[in-house]
Coordinates of C-alpha atoms in Angstrom, one line a residue:
Chain X
X1 CA 0.0 0.0 0.0
X2 CA 0.9 3.7 -0.1
X3 CA 2.7 5.3 2.7
X4 CA 4.3 8.7 3.5
X5 CA 7.1 9.2 6.0
X6 CA 8.2 12.6 7.2
X7 CA 10.6 13.8 9.8
X8 CA 9.3 14.0 13.3
X9 CA 9.1 17.4 15.0
X10 CA 8.9 19.8 16.4
X11 CA 11.4 21.7 14.3
X12 CA 12.4 24.9 16.1
X13 CA 14.1 27.6 14.0
X14 CA 15.0 31.2 14.4
X15 CA 13.4 33.7 12.1
X16 CA 15.2 33.9 8.7
X17 CA 16.7 30.5 9.1
X18 CA 16.6 27.9 6.3
X19 CA 14.0 25.2 6.5
X20 CA 14.0 21.6 5.3
X21 CA 11.3 19.1 6.2
X22 CA 12.0 15.7 4.7
X23 CA 9.3 13.6 3.1
X24 CA 9.7 10.2 1.4
X25 CA 6.9 8.0 0.0
X26 CA 6.1 4.5 -1.1
X27 CA 3.5 4.1 -3.8
X28 CA 2.7 2.1 -6.9
X29 CA 2.7 3.9 -10.1
X30 CA 3.1 7.7 -10.4
X31 CA 1.4 9.5 -7.5
X32 CA 0.8 13.2 -7.2
X33 CA 2.5 14.7 -4.2
X34 CA 1.3 17.5 -1.9
X35 CA 2.3 19.6 1.1
X36 CA -0.5 20.8 3.3
X37 CA -0.2 23.3 6.1
X38 CA -2.4 23.5 9.2
X39 CA -2.3 26.7 11.2
X40 CA -3.6 26.6 14.8
X41 CA -7.3 26.3 14.9
X42 CA -7.7 26.0 11.1
X43 CA -8.2 23.3 8.6
X44 CA -5.5 21.9 6.3
X45 CA -4.7 24.1 3.4
X46 CA -2.9 23.1 0.2
X47 CA 0.6 24.7 0.2
X48 CA 2.0 23.2 -3.0
X49 CA 1.8 20.2 -5.2
X50 CA 3.6 18.3 -8.0
X51 CA 2.1 15.8 -10.3
X52 CA 5.0 14.2 -12.1
X53 CA 8.7 13.5 -11.7
X54 CA 11.0 16.5 -11.6
X55 CA 8.1 18.9 -11.2
X56 CA 8.8 21.7 -8.6
X57 CA 5.8 23.0 -6.6
X58 CA 6.2 26.4 -5.1
X59 CA 4.1 28.8 -3.1
X60 CA 4.7 31.6 -0.5
X61 CA 8.5 31.0 -0.6
X62 CA 8.1 27.3 0.0
X63 CA 9.2 24.8 -2.7
X64 CA 9.5 21.0 -3.1
X65 CA 10.7 18.9 -6.0
X66 CA 9.3 15.6 -7.0
X67 CA 12.2 13.2 -7.0
X68 CA 11.2 9.8 -8.4
X69 CA 14.7 8.3 -8.1
X70 CA 14.8 8.9 -4.3
X71 CA 11.0 8.8 -3.8
X72 CA 11.2 12.1 -2.0
X73 CA 9.4 15.4 -1.9
X74 CA 11.3 17.5 0.7
X75 CA 9.9 20.9 1.7
X76 CA 12.3 23.9 1.7
X77 CA 12.1 27.6 2.5
X78 CA 15.1 29.9 2.4
X79 CA 14.0 32.2 5.2
X80 CA 11.2 31.3 7.6
X81 CA 9.0 33.8 9.4
X82 CA 7.2 33.6 12.7
X83 CA 4.0 33.4 10.7
X84 CA 5.2 30.1 9.2
X85 CA 4.7 28.4 12.5
X86 CA 2.3 25.6 11.8
X87 CA 2.0 21.8 11.2
X88 CA 3.1 20.7 7.8
X89 CA 1.8 17.5 6.2
X90 CA 3.2 15.6 3.2
X91 CA 0.7 13.6 1.3
X92 CA 0.2 11.6 -1.9
X93 CA -2.6 10.7 -4.1
X94 CA -2.7 7.9 -6.7
X95 CA -6.1 8.7 -8.3
X96 CA -4.6 10.3 -11.4
X97 CA -5.9 13.7 -10.4
X98 CA -9.5 12.7 -10.3
X99 CA -9.9 13.4 -6.6
X100 CA -11.9 10.1 -6.3
X101 CA -9.6 8.7 -3.7
X102 CA -8.5 10.1 -0.4
X103 CA -5.0 11.3 0.3
X104 CA -2.4 9.3 2.2
X105 CA -0.8 11.6 4.8
X106 CA 2.5 11.6 6.7
X107 CA 2.4 12.1 10.4
X108 CA 2.9 15.9 10.2
X109 CA 5.8 18.0 11.3
X110 CA 5.3 20.9 13.7
X111 CA 7.4 24.0 12.9
X112 CA 8.0 26.6 15.5
X113 CA 9.7 29.8 14.4
X114 CA 11.1 32.0 17.1
X115 CA 11.6 35.8 16.6
Chain J
X1 CA -13.8 30.2 -2.6
X2 CA -13.9 26.5 -1.8
X3 CA -14.6 26.7 1.9
X4 CA -15.5 23.6 3.9
X5 CA -17.1 24.0 7.4
X6 CA -17.5 21.6 10.2
X7 CA -19.9 21.8 13.1
X8 CA -19.4 21.6 16.0
X9 CA -15.7 22.5 16.4
X10 CA -15.6 20.9 19.8
X11 CA -18.0 18.6 21.6
X12 CA -17.9 16.8 24.9
X13 CA -20.3 14.0 25.5
X14 CA -20.9 11.2 28.0
X15 CA -20.0 7.6 27.3
X16 CA -22.9 5.8 25.6
X17 CA -24.4 8.8 23.9
X18 CA -24.3 9.6 20.2
X19 CA -22.7 12.6 18.5
X20 CA -23.4 14.0 15.0
X21 CA -20.7 16.0 13.2
X22 CA -21.6 18.0 10.1
X23 CA -19.4 18.8 7.1
X24 CA -20.6 21.4 4.6
X25 CA -19.1 22.7 1.4
X26 CA -20.2 26.3 1.5
X27 CA -19.6 27.6 -2.0
X28 CA -19.4 24.5 -4.2
X29 CA -21.0 21.1 -4.7
X30 CA -19.2 18.1 -3.5
X31 CA -20.1 14.7 -4.9
X32 CA -17.4 13.1 -2.8
X33 CA -16.4 13.8 0.8
X34 CA -13.9 12.0 2.9
X35 CA -13.8 11.6 6.7
X36 CA -10.5 11.3 8.5
X37 CA -9.5 10.8 12.1
X38 CA -6.4 12.3 13.5
X39 CA -4.7 11.0 16.7
X40 CA -2.3 13.2 18.7
X41 CA 1.0 13.5 16.9
X42 CA -0.2 11.0 14.3
X43 CA -1.2 11.2 10.7
X44 CA -4.7 11.6 9.4
X45 CA -6.2 8.2 8.9
X46 CA -9.0 7.8 6.4
X47 CA -12.2 6.4 7.9
X48 CA -14.6 6.4 5.0
X49 CA -15.4 7.9 1.6
X50 CA -18.8 9.4 1.3
X51 CA -20.6 9.7 -2.1
X52 CA -23.8 11.7 -2.5
X53 CA -26.8 9.5 -2.8
X54 CA -25.0 6.2 -2.1
X55 CA -23.6 4.3 0.8
X56 CA -20.3 5.3 2.3
X57 CA -17.3 3.1 1.7
X58 CA -15.5 2.3 4.9
X59 CA -11.8 1.6 5.4
X60 CA -10.8 -1.7 6.8
X61 CA -11.1 -1.7 10.6
X62 CA -13.7 1.1 10.8
X63 CA -17.0 -0.1 12.2
X64 CA -19.7 1.2 9.9
X65 CA -22.4 0.6 12.5
X66 CA -20.5 2.8 15.0
X67 CA -19.5 5.6 12.6
X68 CA -22.7 6.3 10.5
X69 CA -22.1 8.5 7.5
X70 CA -24.9 10.2 5.5
X71 CA -24.2 12.2 2.4
X72 CA -27.8 13.4 1.7
X73 CA -27.0 16.4 -0.5
X74 CA -24.2 17.8 -2.6
X75 CA -23.2 20.2 0.2
X76 CA -23.6 18.2 3.4
X77 CA -22.2 15.0 4.8
X78 CA -22.7 13.9 8.4
X79 CA -20.7 11.6 10.7
X80 CA -22.6 10.2 13.7
X81 CA -20.5 8.5 16.4
X82 CA -23.0 6.1 18.0
X83 CA -22.7 4.9 21.6
X84 CA -19.5 6.8 22.0
X85 CA -16.7 5.6 24.3
X86 CA -13.6 7.3 25.6
X87 CA -11.5 5.6 22.9
X88 CA -13.5 7.4 20.3
X89 CA -12.1 10.7 21.6
X90 CA -10.2 12.2 18.7
X91 CA -10.0 14.9 16.1
X92 CA -12.3 14.3 13.1
X93 CA -11.6 16.0 9.8
X94 CA -13.6 16.0 6.6
X95 CA -12.6 17.0 3.1
X96 CA -14.7 17.7 0.0
X97 CA -13.7 17.3 -3.6
X98 CA -14.4 20.3 -5.7
X99 CA -14.8 20.7 -9.4
X100 CA -11.1 21.0 -10.0
X101 CA -10.7 17.7 -8.1
X102 CA -8.6 19.4 -5.4
X103 CA -9.6 18.4 -1.9
X104 CA -10.6 21.1 0.5
X105 CA -10.5 20.4 4.2
X106 CA -12.7 21.4 7.1
X107 CA -11.2 22.8 10.3
X108 CA -11.9 19.6 12.2
X109 CA -14.0 18.6 15.2
X110 CA -12.5 17.7 18.5
X111 CA -14.6 15.0 20.2
X112 CA -14.0 14.2 23.9
X113 CA -16.0 11.3 25.4
X114 CA -16.1 11.3 29.2

């Protein structure tokens, strides 16, 4: 079956530090890969996605590259802000973009950015 | 656009009672909704897939008689936890599939069974 593994948190950084949250996956075929963010008291929001190998998803200064050879989709940001403090979830979907199947999520990584 | 709401956001109930959680797509129609359960420091685990006008499809290990799902309209799905017990205490999250096939998530419902 499908699975997603991400680094355990919490990750604590100072403002303007470089962020990497590792994510690796196991899936049959060619899944789509996602990063979701959950701010305190809010629902999950799509941060970025990539649908095929070597695609780079980017949004709000975050980026992640779909690496088929290493089955990875690591999240990076060059300079984090206090407002980036949240829980980040890596996820995959193998429904070919139809949305007919649920997502498989990693366990989430809490990011705490200190001023 | 593409907002999904859940009600209530928090609920505390006594053991043995039933609790209904609503999931609504506010500005779009959703033929498919998903219900997840999130344990502390754990991933979201899919409980069931809810399709409008048909029976829900439950994941292995999820008791369909305990977690009743009704998707009566294109904008509303409900999850009823029947005869709740303390081990049912959890964070329940729904998502709805929009026209662009992206999934939009509700803010979640924290259930505490005493």
